[in-house]
Tab-separated table of C-alpha atoms and ligand atoms in Angstrom:
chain	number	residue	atom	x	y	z
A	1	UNK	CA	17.763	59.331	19.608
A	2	UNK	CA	15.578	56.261	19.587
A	3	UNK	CA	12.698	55.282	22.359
A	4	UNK	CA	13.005	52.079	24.093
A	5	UNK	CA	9.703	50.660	23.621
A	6	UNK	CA	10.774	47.532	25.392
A	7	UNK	CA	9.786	48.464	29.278
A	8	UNK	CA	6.059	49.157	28.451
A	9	UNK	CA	5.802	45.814	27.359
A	10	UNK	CA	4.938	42.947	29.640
A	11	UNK	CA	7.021	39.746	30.314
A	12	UNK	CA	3.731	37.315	29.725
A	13	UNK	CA	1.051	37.654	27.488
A	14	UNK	CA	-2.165	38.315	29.108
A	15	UNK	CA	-5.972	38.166	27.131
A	16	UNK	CA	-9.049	39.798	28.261
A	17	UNK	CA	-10.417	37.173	30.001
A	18	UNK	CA	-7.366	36.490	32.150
A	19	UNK	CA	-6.173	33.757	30.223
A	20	UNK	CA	-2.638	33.132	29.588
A	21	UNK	CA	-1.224	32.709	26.554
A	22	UNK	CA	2.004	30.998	26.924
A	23	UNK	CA	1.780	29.181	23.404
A	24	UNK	CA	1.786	28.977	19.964
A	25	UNK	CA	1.782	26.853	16.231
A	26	UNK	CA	3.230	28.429	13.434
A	27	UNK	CA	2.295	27.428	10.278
A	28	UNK	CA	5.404	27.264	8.457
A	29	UNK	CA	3.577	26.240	4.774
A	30	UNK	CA	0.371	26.149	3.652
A	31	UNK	CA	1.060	23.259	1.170
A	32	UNK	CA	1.056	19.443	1.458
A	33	UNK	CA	1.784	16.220	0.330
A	34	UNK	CA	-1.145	15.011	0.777
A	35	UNK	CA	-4.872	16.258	0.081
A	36	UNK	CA	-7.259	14.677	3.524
A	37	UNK	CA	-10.801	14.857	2.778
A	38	UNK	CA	-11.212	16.754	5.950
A	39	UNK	CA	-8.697	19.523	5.458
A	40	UNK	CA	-8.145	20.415	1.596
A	41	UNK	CA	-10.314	20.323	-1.213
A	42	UNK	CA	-8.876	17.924	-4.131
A	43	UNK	CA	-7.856	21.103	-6.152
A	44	UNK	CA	-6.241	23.010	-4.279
A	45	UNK	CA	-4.458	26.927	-4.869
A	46	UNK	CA	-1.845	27.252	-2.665
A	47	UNK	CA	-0.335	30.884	-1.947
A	48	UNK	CA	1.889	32.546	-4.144
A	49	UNK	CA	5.840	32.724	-2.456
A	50	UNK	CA	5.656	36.329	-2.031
A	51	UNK	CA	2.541	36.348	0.538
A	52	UNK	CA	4.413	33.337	2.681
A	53	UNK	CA	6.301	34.012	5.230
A	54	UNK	CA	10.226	33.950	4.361
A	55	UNK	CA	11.904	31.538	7.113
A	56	UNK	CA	13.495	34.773	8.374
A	57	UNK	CA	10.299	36.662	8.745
A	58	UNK	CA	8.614	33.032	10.808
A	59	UNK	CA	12.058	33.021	13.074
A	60	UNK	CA	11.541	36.745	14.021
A	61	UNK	CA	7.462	35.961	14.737
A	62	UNK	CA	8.968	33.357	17.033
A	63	UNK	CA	11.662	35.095	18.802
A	64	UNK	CA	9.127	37.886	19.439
A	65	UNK	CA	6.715	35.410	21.066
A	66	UNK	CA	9.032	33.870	23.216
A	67	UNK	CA	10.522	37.254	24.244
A	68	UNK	CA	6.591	37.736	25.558
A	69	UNK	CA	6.810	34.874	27.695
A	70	UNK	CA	5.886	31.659	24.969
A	71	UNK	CA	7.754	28.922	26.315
A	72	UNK	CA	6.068	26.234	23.622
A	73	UNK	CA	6.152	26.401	20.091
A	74	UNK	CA	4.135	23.862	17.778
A	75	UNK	CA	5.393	23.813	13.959
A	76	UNK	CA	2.259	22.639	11.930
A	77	UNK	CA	1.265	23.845	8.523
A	78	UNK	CA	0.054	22.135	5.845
A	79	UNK	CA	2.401	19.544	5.984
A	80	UNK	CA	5.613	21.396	7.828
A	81	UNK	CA	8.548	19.141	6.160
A	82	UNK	CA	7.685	20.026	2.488
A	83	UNK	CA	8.589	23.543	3.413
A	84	UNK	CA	12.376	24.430	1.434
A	85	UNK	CA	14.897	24.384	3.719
A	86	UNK	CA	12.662	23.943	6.508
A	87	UNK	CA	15.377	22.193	8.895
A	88	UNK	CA	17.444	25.677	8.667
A	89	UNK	CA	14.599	27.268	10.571
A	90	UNK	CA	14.222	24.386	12.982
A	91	UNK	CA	17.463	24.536	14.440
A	92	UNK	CA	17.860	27.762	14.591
A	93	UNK	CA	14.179	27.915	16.894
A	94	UNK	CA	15.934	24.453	18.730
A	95	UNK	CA	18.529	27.543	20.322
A	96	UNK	CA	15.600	29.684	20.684
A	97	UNK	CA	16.309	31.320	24.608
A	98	UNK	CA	13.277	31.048	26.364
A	99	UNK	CA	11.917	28.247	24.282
A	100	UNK	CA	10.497	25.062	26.718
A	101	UNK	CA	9.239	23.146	24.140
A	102	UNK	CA	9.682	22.704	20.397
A	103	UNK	CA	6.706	20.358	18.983
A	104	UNK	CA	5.922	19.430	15.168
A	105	UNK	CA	2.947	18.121	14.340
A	106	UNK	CA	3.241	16.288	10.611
A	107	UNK	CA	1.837	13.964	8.731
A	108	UNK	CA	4.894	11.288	8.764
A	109	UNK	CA	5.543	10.718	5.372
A	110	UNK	CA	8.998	12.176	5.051
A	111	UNK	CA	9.903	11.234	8.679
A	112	UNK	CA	11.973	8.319	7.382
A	113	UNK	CA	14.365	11.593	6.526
A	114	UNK	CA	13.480	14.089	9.241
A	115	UNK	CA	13.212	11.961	12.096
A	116	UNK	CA	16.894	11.689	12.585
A	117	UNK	CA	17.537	15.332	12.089
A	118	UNK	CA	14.443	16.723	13.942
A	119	UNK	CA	15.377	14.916	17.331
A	120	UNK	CA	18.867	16.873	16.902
A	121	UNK	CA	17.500	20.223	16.573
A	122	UNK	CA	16.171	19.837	19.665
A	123	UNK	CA	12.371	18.925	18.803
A	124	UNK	CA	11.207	16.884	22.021
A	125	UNK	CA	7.234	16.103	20.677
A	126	UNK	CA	6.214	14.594	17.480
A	127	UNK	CA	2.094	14.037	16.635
A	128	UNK	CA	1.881	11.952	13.392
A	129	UNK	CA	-1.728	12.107	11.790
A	130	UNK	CA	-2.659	8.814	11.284
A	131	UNK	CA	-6.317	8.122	10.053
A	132	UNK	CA	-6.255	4.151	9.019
A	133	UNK	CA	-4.294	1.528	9.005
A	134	UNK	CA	-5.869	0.001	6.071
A	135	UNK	CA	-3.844	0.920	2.959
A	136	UNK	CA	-6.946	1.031	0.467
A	137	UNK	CA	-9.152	3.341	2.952
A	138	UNK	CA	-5.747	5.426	4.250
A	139	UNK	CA	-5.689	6.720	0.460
A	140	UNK	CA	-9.131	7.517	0.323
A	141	UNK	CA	-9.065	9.686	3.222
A	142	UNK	CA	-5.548	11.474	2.227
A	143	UNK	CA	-6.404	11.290	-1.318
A	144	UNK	CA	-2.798	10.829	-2.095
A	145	UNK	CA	-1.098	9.521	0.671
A	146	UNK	CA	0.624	5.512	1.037
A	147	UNK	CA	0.626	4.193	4.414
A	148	UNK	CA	3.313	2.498	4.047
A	149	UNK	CA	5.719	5.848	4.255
A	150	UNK	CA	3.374	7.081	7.683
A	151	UNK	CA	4.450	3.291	8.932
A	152	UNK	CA	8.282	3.942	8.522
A	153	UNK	CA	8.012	7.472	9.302
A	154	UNK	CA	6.326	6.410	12.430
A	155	UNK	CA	9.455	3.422	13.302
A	156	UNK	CA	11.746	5.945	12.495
A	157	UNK	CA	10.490	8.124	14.997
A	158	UNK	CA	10.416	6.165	17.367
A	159	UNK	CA	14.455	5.074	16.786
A	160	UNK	CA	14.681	8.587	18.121
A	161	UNK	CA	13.919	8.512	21.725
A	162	UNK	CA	11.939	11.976	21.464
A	163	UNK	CA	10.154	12.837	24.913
A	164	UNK	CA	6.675	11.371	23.351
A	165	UNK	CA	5.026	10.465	20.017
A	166	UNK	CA	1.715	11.137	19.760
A	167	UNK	CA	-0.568	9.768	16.981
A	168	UNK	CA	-3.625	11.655	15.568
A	169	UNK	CA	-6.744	10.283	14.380
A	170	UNK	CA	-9.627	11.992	12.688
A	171	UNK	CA	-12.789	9.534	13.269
A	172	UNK	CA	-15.595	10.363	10.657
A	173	UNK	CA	-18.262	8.503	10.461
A	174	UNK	CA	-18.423	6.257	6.865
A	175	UNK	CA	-14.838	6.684	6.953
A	176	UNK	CA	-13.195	5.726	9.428
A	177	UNK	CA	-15.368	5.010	12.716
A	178	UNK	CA	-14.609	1.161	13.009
A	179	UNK	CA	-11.324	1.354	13.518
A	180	UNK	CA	-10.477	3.362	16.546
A	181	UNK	CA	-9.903	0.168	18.266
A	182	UNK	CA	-7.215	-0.985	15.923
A	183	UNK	CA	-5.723	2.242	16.014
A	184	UNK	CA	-5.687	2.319	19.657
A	185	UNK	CA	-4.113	-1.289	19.809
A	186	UNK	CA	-1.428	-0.189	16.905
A	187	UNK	CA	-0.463	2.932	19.445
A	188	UNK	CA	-0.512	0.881	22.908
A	189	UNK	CA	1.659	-2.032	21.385
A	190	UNK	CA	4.411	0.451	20.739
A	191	UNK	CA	4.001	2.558	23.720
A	192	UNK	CA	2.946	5.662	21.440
A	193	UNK	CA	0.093	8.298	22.887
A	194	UNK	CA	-2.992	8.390	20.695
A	195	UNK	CA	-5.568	11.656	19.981
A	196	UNK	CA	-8.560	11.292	18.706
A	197	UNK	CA	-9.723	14.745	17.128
A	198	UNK	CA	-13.453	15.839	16.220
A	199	UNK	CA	-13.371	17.085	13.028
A	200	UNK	CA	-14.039	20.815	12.975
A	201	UNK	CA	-16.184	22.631	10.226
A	202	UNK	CA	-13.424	24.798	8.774
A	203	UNK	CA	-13.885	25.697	5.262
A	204	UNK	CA	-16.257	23.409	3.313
A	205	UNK	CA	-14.709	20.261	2.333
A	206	UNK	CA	-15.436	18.768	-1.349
A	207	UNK	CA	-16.128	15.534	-0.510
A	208	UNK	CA	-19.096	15.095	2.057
A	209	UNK	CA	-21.241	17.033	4.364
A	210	UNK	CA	-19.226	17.356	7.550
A	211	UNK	CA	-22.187	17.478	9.590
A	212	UNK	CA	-23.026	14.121	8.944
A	213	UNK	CA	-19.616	12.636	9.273
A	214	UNK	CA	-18.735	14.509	12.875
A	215	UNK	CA	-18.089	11.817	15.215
A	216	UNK	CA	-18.430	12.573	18.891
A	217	UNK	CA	-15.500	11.971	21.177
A	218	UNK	CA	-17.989	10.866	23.525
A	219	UNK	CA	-19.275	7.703	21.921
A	220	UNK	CA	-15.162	7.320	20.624
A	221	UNK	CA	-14.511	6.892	24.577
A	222	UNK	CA	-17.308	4.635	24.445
A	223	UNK	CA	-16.033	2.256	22.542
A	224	UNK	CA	-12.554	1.883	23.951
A	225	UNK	CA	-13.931	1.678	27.590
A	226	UNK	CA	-15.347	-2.145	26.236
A	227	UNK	CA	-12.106	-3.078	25.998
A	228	UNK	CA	-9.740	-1.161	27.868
A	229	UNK	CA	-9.891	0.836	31.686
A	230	UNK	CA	-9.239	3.928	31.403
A	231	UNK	CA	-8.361	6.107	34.099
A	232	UNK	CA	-8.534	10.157	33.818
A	233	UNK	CA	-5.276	11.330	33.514
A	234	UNK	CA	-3.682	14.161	35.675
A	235	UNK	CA	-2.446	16.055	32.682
A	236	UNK	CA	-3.221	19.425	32.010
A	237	UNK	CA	-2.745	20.542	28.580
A	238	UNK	CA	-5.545	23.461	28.386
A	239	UNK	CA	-6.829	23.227	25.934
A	240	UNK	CA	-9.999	21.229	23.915
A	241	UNK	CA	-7.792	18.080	24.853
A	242	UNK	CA	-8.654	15.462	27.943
A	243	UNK	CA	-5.995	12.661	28.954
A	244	UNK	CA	-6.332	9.153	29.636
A	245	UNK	CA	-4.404	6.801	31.067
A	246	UNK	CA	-4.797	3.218	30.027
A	247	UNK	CA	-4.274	0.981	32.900
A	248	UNK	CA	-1.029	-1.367	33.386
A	249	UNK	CA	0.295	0.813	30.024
A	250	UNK	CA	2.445	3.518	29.447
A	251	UNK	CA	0.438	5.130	26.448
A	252	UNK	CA	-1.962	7.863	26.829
A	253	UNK	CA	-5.603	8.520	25.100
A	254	UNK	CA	-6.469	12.382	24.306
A	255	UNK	CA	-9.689	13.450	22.760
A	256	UNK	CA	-9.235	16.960	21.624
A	257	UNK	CA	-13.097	17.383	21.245
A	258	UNK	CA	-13.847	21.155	20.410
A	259	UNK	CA	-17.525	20.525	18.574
A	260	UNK	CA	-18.680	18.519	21.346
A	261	UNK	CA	-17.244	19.681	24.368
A	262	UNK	CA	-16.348	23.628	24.986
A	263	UNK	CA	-12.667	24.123	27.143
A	264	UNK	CA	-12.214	27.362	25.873
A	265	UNK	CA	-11.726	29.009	29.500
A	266	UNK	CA	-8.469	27.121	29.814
A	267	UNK	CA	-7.190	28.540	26.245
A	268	UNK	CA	-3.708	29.169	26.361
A	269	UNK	CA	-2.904	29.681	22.397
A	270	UNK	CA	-2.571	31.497	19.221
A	271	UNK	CA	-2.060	30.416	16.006
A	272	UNK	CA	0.162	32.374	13.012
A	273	UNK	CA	-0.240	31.346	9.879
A	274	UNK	CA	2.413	31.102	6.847
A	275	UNK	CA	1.164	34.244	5.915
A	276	UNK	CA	1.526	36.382	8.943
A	277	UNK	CA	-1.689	36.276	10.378
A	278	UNK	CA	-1.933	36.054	13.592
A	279	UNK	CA	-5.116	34.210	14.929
A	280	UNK	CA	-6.603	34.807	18.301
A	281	UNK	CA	-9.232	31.630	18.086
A	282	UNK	CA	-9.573	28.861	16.005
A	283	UNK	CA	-12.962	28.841	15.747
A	284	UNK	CA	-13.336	32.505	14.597
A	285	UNK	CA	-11.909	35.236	12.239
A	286	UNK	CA	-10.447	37.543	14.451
A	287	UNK	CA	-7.082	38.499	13.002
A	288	UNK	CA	-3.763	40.820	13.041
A	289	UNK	CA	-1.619	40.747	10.009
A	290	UNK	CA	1.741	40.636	11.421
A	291	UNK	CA	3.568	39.985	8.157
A	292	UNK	CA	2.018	43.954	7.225
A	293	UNK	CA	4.121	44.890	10.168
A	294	UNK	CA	7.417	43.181	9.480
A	295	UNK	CA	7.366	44.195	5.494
A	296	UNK	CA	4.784	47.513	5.428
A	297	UNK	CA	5.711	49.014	8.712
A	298	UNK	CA	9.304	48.084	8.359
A	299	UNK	CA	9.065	46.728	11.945
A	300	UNK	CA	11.581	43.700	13.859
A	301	UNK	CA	11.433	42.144	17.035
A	302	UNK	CA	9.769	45.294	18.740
A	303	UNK	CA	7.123	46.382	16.525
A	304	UNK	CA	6.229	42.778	16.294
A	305	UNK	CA	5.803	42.574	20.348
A	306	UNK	CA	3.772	45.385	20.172
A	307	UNK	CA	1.297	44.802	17.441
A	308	UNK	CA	1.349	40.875	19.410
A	309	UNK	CA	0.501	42.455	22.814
A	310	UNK	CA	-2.183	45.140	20.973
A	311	UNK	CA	-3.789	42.002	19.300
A	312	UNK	CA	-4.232	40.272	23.154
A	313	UNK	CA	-6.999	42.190	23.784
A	314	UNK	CA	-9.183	40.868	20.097
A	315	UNK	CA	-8.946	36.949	21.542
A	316	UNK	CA	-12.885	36.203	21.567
A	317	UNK	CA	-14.018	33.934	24.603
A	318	UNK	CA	-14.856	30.922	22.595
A	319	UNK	CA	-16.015	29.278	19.647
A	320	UNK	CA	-19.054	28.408	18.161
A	321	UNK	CA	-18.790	25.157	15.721
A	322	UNK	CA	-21.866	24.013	14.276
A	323	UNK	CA	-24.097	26.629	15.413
A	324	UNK	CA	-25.600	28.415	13.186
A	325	UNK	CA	-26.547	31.145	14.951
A	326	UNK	CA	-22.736	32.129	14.697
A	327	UNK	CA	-20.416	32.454	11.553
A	328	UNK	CA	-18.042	29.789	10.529
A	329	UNK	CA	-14.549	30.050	9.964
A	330	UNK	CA	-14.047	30.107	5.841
A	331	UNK	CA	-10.178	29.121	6.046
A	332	UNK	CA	-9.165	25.142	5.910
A	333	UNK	CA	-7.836	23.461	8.275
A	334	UNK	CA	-3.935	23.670	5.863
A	335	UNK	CA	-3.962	27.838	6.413
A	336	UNK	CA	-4.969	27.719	9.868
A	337	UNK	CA	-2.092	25.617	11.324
A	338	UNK	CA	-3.727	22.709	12.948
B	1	LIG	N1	0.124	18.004	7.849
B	1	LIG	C1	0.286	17.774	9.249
B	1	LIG	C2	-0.593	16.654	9.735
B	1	LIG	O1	-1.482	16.232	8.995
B	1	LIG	O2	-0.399	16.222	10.863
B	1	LIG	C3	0.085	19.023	10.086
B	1	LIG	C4	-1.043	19.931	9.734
B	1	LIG	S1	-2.664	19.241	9.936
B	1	LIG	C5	-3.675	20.591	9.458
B	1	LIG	C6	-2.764	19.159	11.697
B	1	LIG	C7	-3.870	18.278	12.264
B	1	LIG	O3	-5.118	18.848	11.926
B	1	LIG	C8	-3.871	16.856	11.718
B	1	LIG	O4	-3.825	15.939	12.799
B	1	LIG	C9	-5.192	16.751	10.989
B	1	LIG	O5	-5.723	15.466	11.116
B	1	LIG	C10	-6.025	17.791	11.682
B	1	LIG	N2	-7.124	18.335	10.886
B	1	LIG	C11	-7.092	18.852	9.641
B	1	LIG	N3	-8.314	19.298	9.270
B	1	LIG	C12	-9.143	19.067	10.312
B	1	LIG	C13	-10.524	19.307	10.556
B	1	LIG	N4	-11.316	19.885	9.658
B	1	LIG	N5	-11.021	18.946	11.752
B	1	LIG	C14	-10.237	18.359	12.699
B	1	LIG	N6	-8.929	18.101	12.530
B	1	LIG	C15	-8.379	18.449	11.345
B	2	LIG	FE1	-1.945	17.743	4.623
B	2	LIG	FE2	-2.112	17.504	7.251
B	2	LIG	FE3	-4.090	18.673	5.877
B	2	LIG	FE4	-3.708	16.068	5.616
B	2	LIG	S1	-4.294	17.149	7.497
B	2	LIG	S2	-4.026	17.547	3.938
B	2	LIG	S3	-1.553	15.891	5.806
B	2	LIG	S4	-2.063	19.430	6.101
């Protein structure tokens, strides 16, 4: 006779702090195409197959999710489309019941290919990292990336007609910092959203000290309110993010700004990474290794709702970046699942 387990469980997921956690990225590789100063070290070790999640094992994590009330699912990695096979998974999550929302977040380079096939399967959000738009520097900062591939990924994107295209931008100071207005102006003449994203100590990276690159969103804003009005945008996202409406356009500015500002309260996700682990904050170590439960304990759908719902209760009430009265995360930015 077996148990049903199921009616114990609740519908939503619920943390201890009352916060709802209605969704979450999957990291569906840790590997990449490219090596961003701000995210990998130049030589990099990338998991061995047998400790990444098979696309079978990241389906079930997902199905279990949803059946706890996710309605949003963000595909992230490293850089998602170098994953094998990867467009297997995404339609089969595109059918997903439950599902709201299907997002990938990638770094454009193979989107010339994807694009196309993506929008079919039934992913309605793209964010395409995008950190220059000076060929010369946009190598520097990915190491190994040409910008001419981001720039036709990006067109063919937008061919699509997904729901919206965001762009991301890391601004670092000595990298990067005088060109948030040329960004901006590539994004509003297309009618694309733009982030701008603080850049987080995770890991160390190789290539300089991160706390003298961090550029505040604050003086970001700054410099775009010279030159353009913008207005606060109704948007919730909750999460470190804050919308702005440019006026007379249809584009949007975030600043996802977790070093300077704190909007943990409003934290509504979880990260899994490609190897099972399943990450209550971004900022901190707390963990559950759900691939241990789908190969160790043998489990499926039901053990992983259970270990998911047991793991609710581990999701710490913020983050501490930069201080140094508190650890900081070891793992970079490619095995979290940005
Ligand atoms: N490869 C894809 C891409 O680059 O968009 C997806 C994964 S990447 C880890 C997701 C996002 O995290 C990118 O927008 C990237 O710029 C950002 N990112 C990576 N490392 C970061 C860091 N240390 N601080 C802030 N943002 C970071
Ligand atoms: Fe790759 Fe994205 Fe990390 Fe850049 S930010 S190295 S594109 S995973």
């Amino acid at each position: 006779m077996t148990t049903d387990t199921t009616q114990s469980l609740p519908a939503t997921l619920i943390d201890s702090f009352g916060r709802r956690v209605d969704y979450i990225r999957l990291s569906v590789t840790d590997r990449c195409d490219f090596r961003c100063v701000y995210c990998m070290t130049e030589e990099m070790e990338f998991l061995p197959r047998s400790e990444v999640l098979s696309l079978e094992e990241l389906y079930l994590v997902a199905q279990a999710f949803t059946e706890l009330g996710v309605n949003k699912i963000r595909l992230t990695g490293g850089e998602p489309l170098v994953r094998n096979n990867v467009m297997s998974l995404i339609e089969r999550l595109g059918r997903l019941d439950g599902l709201r929302e299907l997002l990938l977040t990638t770094n454009g380079a193979q989107l010339e290919k994807y694009a196309a096939p993506l929008h079919k399967a039934g992913v309605n959000r793209i964010n395409i990292s995008i950190d220059s738009l000076n060929a010369e520097r946009f190598q520097r900062i990915s190491r190994v990336g040409r910008l001419d591939r981001v720039l036709a990924g990006i067109e063919a994107a937008r061919a699509q007609g997904f729901d919206r295209i965001r762009l991301n931008a890391v601004i670092m100071k000595s990298y990067n910092e005088d060109e948030v207005l040329a960004l901006t102006d590539y994004a509003l003449s297309r009618e694309l959203d733009i982030a701008f994203i603080e850049e987080m100590p995770l890991g160390n990276a190789s290539d300089h000290d991160r706390e003298s690159t961090v550029c505040s969103n604050d003086w970001v804003r700054e410099q775009l309110e010279q030159h353009y009005e913008l207005i606060a945008s109704a948007a919730k996202t909750a999460g470190p993010s804050r919308y702005y409406q440019v006026a007379g356009r249809g584009s949007r500015i975030g600043f996802i700004s977790p070093v300077s500002h704190n909007f943990c309260a409003d934290c509504n996700r979880v990260r899994v990474t490609v190897e099972g682990r399943l990450l209550l904050c971004l900022g901190n170590e707390h963990s559950v290794d759900l691939r241990a439960v789908l190969r160790e304990q043998g489990g499926g759908v039901e053990a992983l709702k259970q270990a998911i719902v047991a793991a609710m209760s581990l999701k710490p009430e913020r983050h501490y970046f930069y201080d140094k009265d508190h650890v900081q995360p070891v793992r970079l930015m490619n095995m979290t699942g940005g």
